[in-house]
């Protein structure tokens, strides 16, 4: 359905109230991304991630909010470290654990590494958001034959495609059984594992040893807050991009028999704007924030895994470890699904081009570049939406497996080092005392 806002007379009713009276006629037709997702952006504003304001249709950084949020995310890890040391001192009032605790790696993370990562992540997010939101709002009035989805929580229905596939082909395997049975078995296995470990843990639990783990657990949960919030923020934009590529794919399927050159050129311009928007997201937002989140999560998961290897009764570290894996899994799954939706669209275009049976003589002429589907395919191939980290690592399920392998390797090394240090501190038997002189 064509996006015709001038003839329906519904522009003034649907358009949110603006903050000023000097908007241009082109701004009247825009649909603003943050206004269509008020609940999500209110959530991010409350937790100190969204410091951008809309003034007369133009996005700009709110200086008071940015300064407040910036200082908050710098001092937040320091406050968690202070609470951790106080909790440890309250548990053991007769011991001076703070000097010993200062030698821990977590103190270096909470004092230097984590505040720096959070401060720079917030800087990249706030610096890039105005231009990103402005570019998103420019997509809404483009008349490409379908309405650009703006609501992230809105799910485009796939029932029509499923019904058509069911009528054309017989079902060769039970989809529901294939989807839910492995998940149920994984859930059952995890439940049994947690039940057995909890039973063994409660049998050997000593509250004196558990109290010593409180400072480390507090620091781990404090360090997880910012990566968790930014991961959700990134997942919002990633899901929106996936919805746009899905709407584009559906429109191409429906309108392909009636395509002409002008319509395809309009689609190509739309795709160029969409991919320019992804470049803005990747360069100023995704790449740096995801790299810093992956660093924080990998270090935290390695510490939890190493602690579990050193002492299997410390099941309390299983909670932070699961949260670390969930954060990393959300990031990798978001990149995987976005790229899969893009590849479905490109694969469909390639099949349609192949089915058109382009003559060989046409390939050698200058009119080849104006062929509609080829033009659209070339536009899509110019900038694939591959979410990458610093160093060019693609954020997908393969990256998740690589990070988990690194966590296990680092935890194993830390376990071996800790075991050797513990062995070196043990007293030698009396008969071997003379060997220490050699």
XYZ file of C-alpha atoms in Angstrom:
438
model
C 0.000 0.000 0.000
C 1.409 3.344 -1.012
C 2.203 5.833 1.701
C -0.115 8.721 0.763
C -0.468 11.081 3.695
C -1.702 14.125 1.794
C -4.902 12.691 0.327
C -6.228 10.876 3.374
C -6.371 13.884 5.647
C -4.977 11.947 8.609
C -1.616 13.617 8.892
C -2.551 16.070 11.630
C -4.337 13.428 13.647
C -1.558 10.874 13.652
C 1.361 13.237 13.858
C 2.562 13.810 17.459
C 2.544 17.324 18.782
C 5.732 19.147 17.949
C 7.794 21.268 20.243
C 7.685 24.308 17.998
C 5.742 26.026 15.232
C 8.530 26.503 12.725
C 8.727 23.005 11.244
C 9.146 22.790 7.495
C 6.507 21.039 5.309
C 8.808 18.033 4.927
C 8.970 17.613 8.712
C 5.169 17.321 8.893
C 5.281 13.965 7.103
C 8.058 12.495 9.255
C 7.452 9.785 11.801
C 9.925 10.006 14.665
C 11.447 6.789 15.913
C 11.626 7.635 19.620
C 8.005 8.850 19.641
C 6.810 5.539 18.208
C 8.707 3.717 20.968
C 8.018 5.992 23.934
C 8.105 3.243 26.537
C 11.495 1.915 25.455
C 13.119 5.328 25.247
C 11.631 6.322 28.609
C 13.238 3.197 30.050
C 16.644 4.105 28.596
C 16.289 7.699 29.778
C 15.505 6.605 33.331
C 18.607 4.404 33.419
C 20.904 7.039 31.964
C 21.528 6.021 28.363
C 19.395 8.377 26.274
C 20.483 12.018 26.581
C 19.085 13.311 23.252
C 16.186 15.748 22.889
C 13.977 16.714 19.961
C 13.706 20.476 19.448
C 11.494 21.626 16.548
C 12.060 18.387 14.678
C 15.847 18.480 15.127
C 17.781 16.137 17.403
C 20.480 17.466 19.696
C 22.310 16.357 22.824
C 20.938 17.556 26.157
C 24.037 18.809 27.976
C 22.643 18.586 31.559
C 21.449 15.008 31.007
C 24.691 13.946 29.382
C 26.844 15.384 32.185
C 24.652 13.766 34.836
C 24.579 10.368 33.097
C 28.310 10.535 32.367
C 29.238 11.148 36.002
C 26.733 8.538 37.136
C 28.216 5.720 35.057
C 31.737 6.647 36.185
C 30.887 6.657 39.901
C 28.544 3.663 39.795
C 31.332 1.003 39.686
C 33.192 2.887 42.436
C 30.063 2.794 44.593
C 29.752 -0.935 44.007
C 33.366 -1.435 45.057
C 32.767 0.643 48.204
C 29.715 -1.458 49.107
C 31.677 -4.636 48.464
C 34.485 -3.630 50.815
C 31.996 -2.505 53.461
C 30.126 -5.781 53.167
C 33.326 -7.755 53.581
C 34.451 -5.658 56.561
C 31.028 -6.015 58.200
C 31.176 -9.787 57.797
C 34.654 -10.017 59.335
C 34.959 -7.036 61.690
C 38.093 -8.364 63.305
C 40.041 -8.679 60.053
C 41.533 -6.030 57.806
C 40.452 -7.463 54.458
C 40.645 -4.200 52.508
C 44.432 -4.325 51.887
C 44.054 -7.937 50.756
C 41.051 -7.057 48.649
C 42.980 -4.234 47.003
C 45.286 -6.857 45.490
C 42.404 -8.517 43.695
C 41.926 -8.157 39.951
C 38.349 -7.011 40.488
C 39.571 -3.849 42.182
C 41.580 -2.922 39.094
C 38.511 -3.554 36.962
C 36.169 -1.535 39.183
C 38.614 1.362 39.695
C 40.088 1.752 36.208
C 38.854 -0.546 33.454
C 35.056 -0.605 33.896
C 34.546 3.177 34.441
C 36.656 3.929 31.369
C 34.754 1.468 29.177
C 31.393 2.777 30.341
C 32.390 6.416 29.900
C 33.598 5.885 26.333
C 30.582 3.724 25.457
C 28.206 6.454 26.625
C 30.198 9.008 24.659
C 29.913 7.042 21.392
C 26.210 6.342 21.966
C 25.259 9.957 22.686
C 27.472 11.382 19.948
C 26.016 9.198 17.185
C 22.331 9.077 18.191
C 21.211 12.530 16.879
C 22.284 11.815 13.304
C 20.994 8.228 13.508
C 17.530 9.283 14.692
C 17.374 12.062 12.102
C 18.216 9.611 9.309
C 15.568 7.157 10.548
C 12.934 9.901 10.460
C 13.904 10.684 6.844
C 12.949 7.144 5.786
C 9.309 7.424 6.895
C 8.021 9.864 4.203
C 9.717 8.040 1.297
C 7.030 6.571 -0.959
C 8.493 3.206 -1.899
C 5.251 1.250 -1.929
C 5.250 0.161 1.719
C 5.194 1.917 5.061
C 8.503 1.900 6.916
C 7.972 0.074 10.246
C 8.810 2.291 13.216
C 7.452 0.361 16.206
C 10.094 -2.088 17.389
C 7.630 -4.228 19.345
C 5.409 -4.672 16.299
C 5.927 -8.048 14.684
C 5.195 -8.364 10.984
C 3.011 -11.397 10.442
C 4.324 -14.403 8.526
C 1.042 -16.307 8.491
C 0.349 -15.624 4.815
C 3.668 -17.067 3.704
C 3.292 -20.107 5.966
C -0.219 -20.853 4.700
C 0.883 -20.586 1.109
C 3.827 -22.896 1.715
C 1.564 -25.394 3.493
C -0.851 -25.510 0.556
C 1.868 -25.834 -2.063
C 4.040 -28.455 -0.395
C 3.305 -31.262 1.984
C 4.823 -30.986 5.420
C 7.837 -33.274 5.477
C 8.684 -32.826 9.179
C 6.767 -31.647 12.295
C 7.999 -28.107 12.860
C 6.639 -27.729 16.371
C 8.166 -30.994 17.499
C 11.525 -30.075 15.986
C 11.477 -26.677 17.689
C 10.177 -27.496 21.156
C 11.481 -30.964 21.922
C 15.213 -30.005 21.953
C 14.413 -26.927 24.033
C 12.461 -29.007 26.522
C 15.343 -31.474 26.823
C 17.856 -28.665 27.388
C 15.591 -27.157 30.043
C 15.174 -30.549 31.720
C 18.939 -31.169 31.717
C 19.657 -27.743 33.196
C 17.009 -28.259 35.876
C 18.483 -31.614 36.909
C 21.998 -30.163 36.918
C 21.002 -27.214 39.105
C 19.052 -29.462 41.472
C 21.999 -31.848 41.981
C 24.525 -29.027 42.365
C 22.286 -27.160 44.800
C 21.877 -30.280 46.929
C 25.611 -30.887 47.073
C 26.239 -27.199 47.715
C 23.807 -27.026 50.641
C 25.384 -30.087 52.208
C 28.866 -28.561 52.250
C 27.852 -24.950 52.725
C 29.623 -22.934 55.389
C 28.397 -19.389 55.808
C 31.909 -18.278 56.753
C 33.194 -19.208 53.284
C 30.097 -17.814 51.586
C 30.543 -14.427 53.253
C 33.997 -14.093 51.726
C 32.474 -14.260 48.247
C 30.063 -11.364 48.843
C 32.497 -8.573 47.723
C 33.312 -10.354 44.461
C 29.635 -11.020 43.709
C 28.713 -7.375 44.358
C 31.416 -6.119 41.985
C 30.399 -8.622 39.298
C 26.743 -7.595 39.381
C 27.646 -3.896 39.363
C 29.875 -4.376 36.326
C 27.052 -6.218 34.534
C 24.541 -3.355 34.733
C 25.847 -1.126 31.948
C 26.547 -3.944 29.433
C 23.052 -5.331 30.048
C 21.326 -1.985 29.396
C 23.402 -1.146 26.326
C 22.810 -4.638 24.942
C 19.038 -4.073 25.127
C 19.512 -0.641 23.518
C 21.455 -2.163 20.626
C 18.913 -4.985 20.285
C 16.170 -2.357 19.765
C 17.908 -0.835 16.738
C 18.919 -4.261 15.408
C 15.344 -5.514 15.561
C 14.135 -2.362 13.801
C 16.592 -2.950 10.954
C 15.394 -6.542 10.708
C 11.769 -5.373 10.434
C 12.688 -2.921 7.660
C 14.526 -5.581 5.626
C 11.590 -7.950 6.122
C 9.106 -5.316 4.904
C 11.355 -4.624 1.905
C 11.537 -8.344 1.136
C 7.758 -8.725 1.292
C 7.201 -5.702 -0.933
C 9.626 -7.029 -3.542
C 7.812 -10.366 -3.628
C 4.415 -8.751 -4.029
C 5.351 -6.020 -6.525
C 7.954 -7.864 -8.596
C 5.623 -8.653 -11.571
C 4.779 -4.955 -11.978
C 8.246 -3.496 -11.379
C 9.400 -0.741 -13.673
C 12.665 1.166 -13.772
C 11.371 4.190 -11.843
C 10.071 2.065 -8.989
C 13.314 0.178 -8.746
C 15.338 3.400 -8.745
C 13.165 4.674 -5.884
C 13.809 1.427 -4.003
C 17.535 1.764 -4.687
C 17.564 5.261 -3.202
C 15.672 3.929 -0.190
C 18.206 1.115 0.210
C 21.090 3.581 -0.086
C 19.642 5.668 2.756
C 19.047 2.536 4.827
C 22.594 1.343 4.366
C 24.003 4.789 5.073
C 22.044 4.618 8.311
C 23.581 1.245 9.135
C 27.061 2.696 8.566
C 26.247 5.385 11.125
C 25.017 2.777 13.578
C 28.017 0.525 13.062
C 30.762 3.148 13.112
C 29.506 5.277 15.982
C 27.383 2.949 18.056
C 27.555 -0.808 17.486
C 31.255 -1.356 16.978
C 32.680 0.440 19.996
C 29.902 -0.338 22.461
C 29.719 -4.012 21.535
C 33.513 -4.361 21.725
C 33.571 -2.877 25.217
C 30.605 -4.982 26.301
C 32.221 -8.142 24.951
C 35.434 -7.323 26.842
C 33.602 -6.760 30.124
C 31.414 -9.843 29.757
C 34.298 -12.104 28.727
C 36.428 -11.061 31.701
C 33.544 -11.471 34.140
C 32.572 -14.875 32.740
C 36.195 -16.030 32.947
C 36.382 -15.034 36.629
C 33.144 -16.876 37.448
C 34.195 -20.000 35.557
C 37.633 -20.026 37.168
C 36.090 -19.688 40.630
C 33.736 -22.591 39.938
C 36.655 -24.737 38.750
C 38.695 -23.950 41.855
C 35.842 -24.807 44.197
C 32.831 -26.610 42.772
C 30.793 -25.876 45.912
C 30.723 -22.138 45.093
C 27.548 -22.441 43.068
C 26.709 -18.809 43.832
C 28.930 -17.878 40.879
C 26.601 -19.727 38.549
C 24.121 -16.824 38.608
C 26.562 -14.150 37.352
C 27.968 -16.620 34.830
C 24.511 -17.244 33.363
C 23.868 -13.490 33.125
C 27.170 -12.977 31.314
C 26.271 -15.700 28.810
C 22.775 -14.237 28.307
C 24.189 -10.792 27.493
C 26.678 -12.230 25.031
C 23.999 -14.488 23.530
C 21.572 -11.577 22.958
C 24.251 -9.586 21.138
C 25.337 -12.475 18.921
C 21.775 -13.600 18.163
C 20.774 -10.060 17.167
C 23.606 -9.855 14.645
C 22.871 -13.362 13.350
C 19.155 -12.723 12.736
C 19.701 -9.352 11.074
C 22.219 -10.804 8.656
C 19.963 -13.810 7.985
C 17.058 -11.516 7.026
C 19.338 -9.545 4.707
C 20.705 -12.715 3.101
C 17.165 -13.997 2.489
C 16.382 -10.834 0.533
C 19.593 -11.011 -1.513
C 19.125 -14.727 -2.208
C 15.577 -14.094 -3.441
C 16.799 -11.351 -5.787
C 19.493 -13.652 -7.174
C 16.939 -16.386 -7.849
C 14.594 -13.962 -9.593
C 17.417 -12.614 -11.732
C 18.401 -16.146 -12.692
C 14.806 -17.058 -13.541
C 14.497 -14.018 -15.790
C 17.003 -15.700 -18.156
C 18.886 -12.589 -19.179
C 20.240 -12.946 -22.709
C 23.985 -13.151 -23.054
C 23.980 -10.224 -25.495
C 22.409 -8.001 -22.827
C 25.294 -8.625 -20.462
C 27.764 -7.040 -22.851
C 25.739 -3.910 -23.496
C 25.536 -0.704 -21.519
C 21.839 -1.317 -20.757
C 22.848 -4.090 -18.347
C 23.384 -1.583 -15.496
C 19.823 -0.324 -15.838
C 18.227 -3.730 -15.442
C 15.833 -3.288 -12.461
C 16.531 -6.316 -10.279
C 20.262 -6.209 -10.939
C 20.295 -2.559 -9.944
C 18.534 -3.348 -6.680
C 20.801 -6.302 -5.980
C 23.933 -4.196 -6.536
C 22.599 -1.569 -4.149
C 22.030 -4.185 -1.443
C 25.454 -5.763 -1.916
C 27.306 -2.472 -1.484
C 26.945 -2.452 2.314
C 25.784 -5.673 4.033
C 24.503 -5.102 7.597
C 27.244 -7.126 9.260
C 27.577 -6.125 12.911
C 31.274 -6.217 13.738
C 33.487 -5.409 16.695
C 36.855 -3.689 16.711
C 39.183 -5.858 14.678
C 36.478 -6.875 12.183
C 35.046 -9.817 14.125
C 31.474 -10.536 13.051
C 28.968 -10.699 15.848
C 27.164 -13.974 15.233
C 26.838 -17.430 16.724
C 30.384 -18.247 15.703
C 31.616 -15.302 17.752
C 29.614 -16.650 20.716
C 31.308 -20.046 20.444
C 34.716 -18.358 20.187
C 34.103 -16.279 23.318
C 32.914 -19.317 25.269
C 36.031 -21.194 24.201
C 38.209 -18.301 25.348
C 36.395 -18.216 28.691
C 36.972 -21.925 29.280
C 40.632 -21.688 28.244
C 41.349 -18.673 30.448
C 39.496 -20.225 33.402
C 41.469 -23.457 33.030
C 44.762 -21.556 33.043
C 43.694 -19.519 36.074
C 42.679 -22.723 37.852
C 46.065 -24.305 37.197
C 47.929 -21.200 38.382
C 45.841 -21.057 41.547
C 46.414 -24.755 42.220
C 50.192 -24.368 41.828
C 50.252 -21.401 44.178
C 48.241 -23.368 46.722
C 50.608 -26.341 46.399
C 53.679 -24.141 46.853
C 52.273 -22.765 50.121
C 51.849 -26.221 51.649
C 54.455 -27.385 54.164
C 56.834 -30.111 53.034
C 57.008 -33.392 55.013
C 59.565 -33.534 57.805
C 61.829 -36.029 55.991
C 62.127 -33.722 52.988
C 63.104 -30.602 54.876
C 66.750 -30.846 53.747
C 65.697 -30.612 50.108
C 64.865 -26.958 50.511
C 68.564 -26.093 50.657
C 69.189 -27.247 47.104
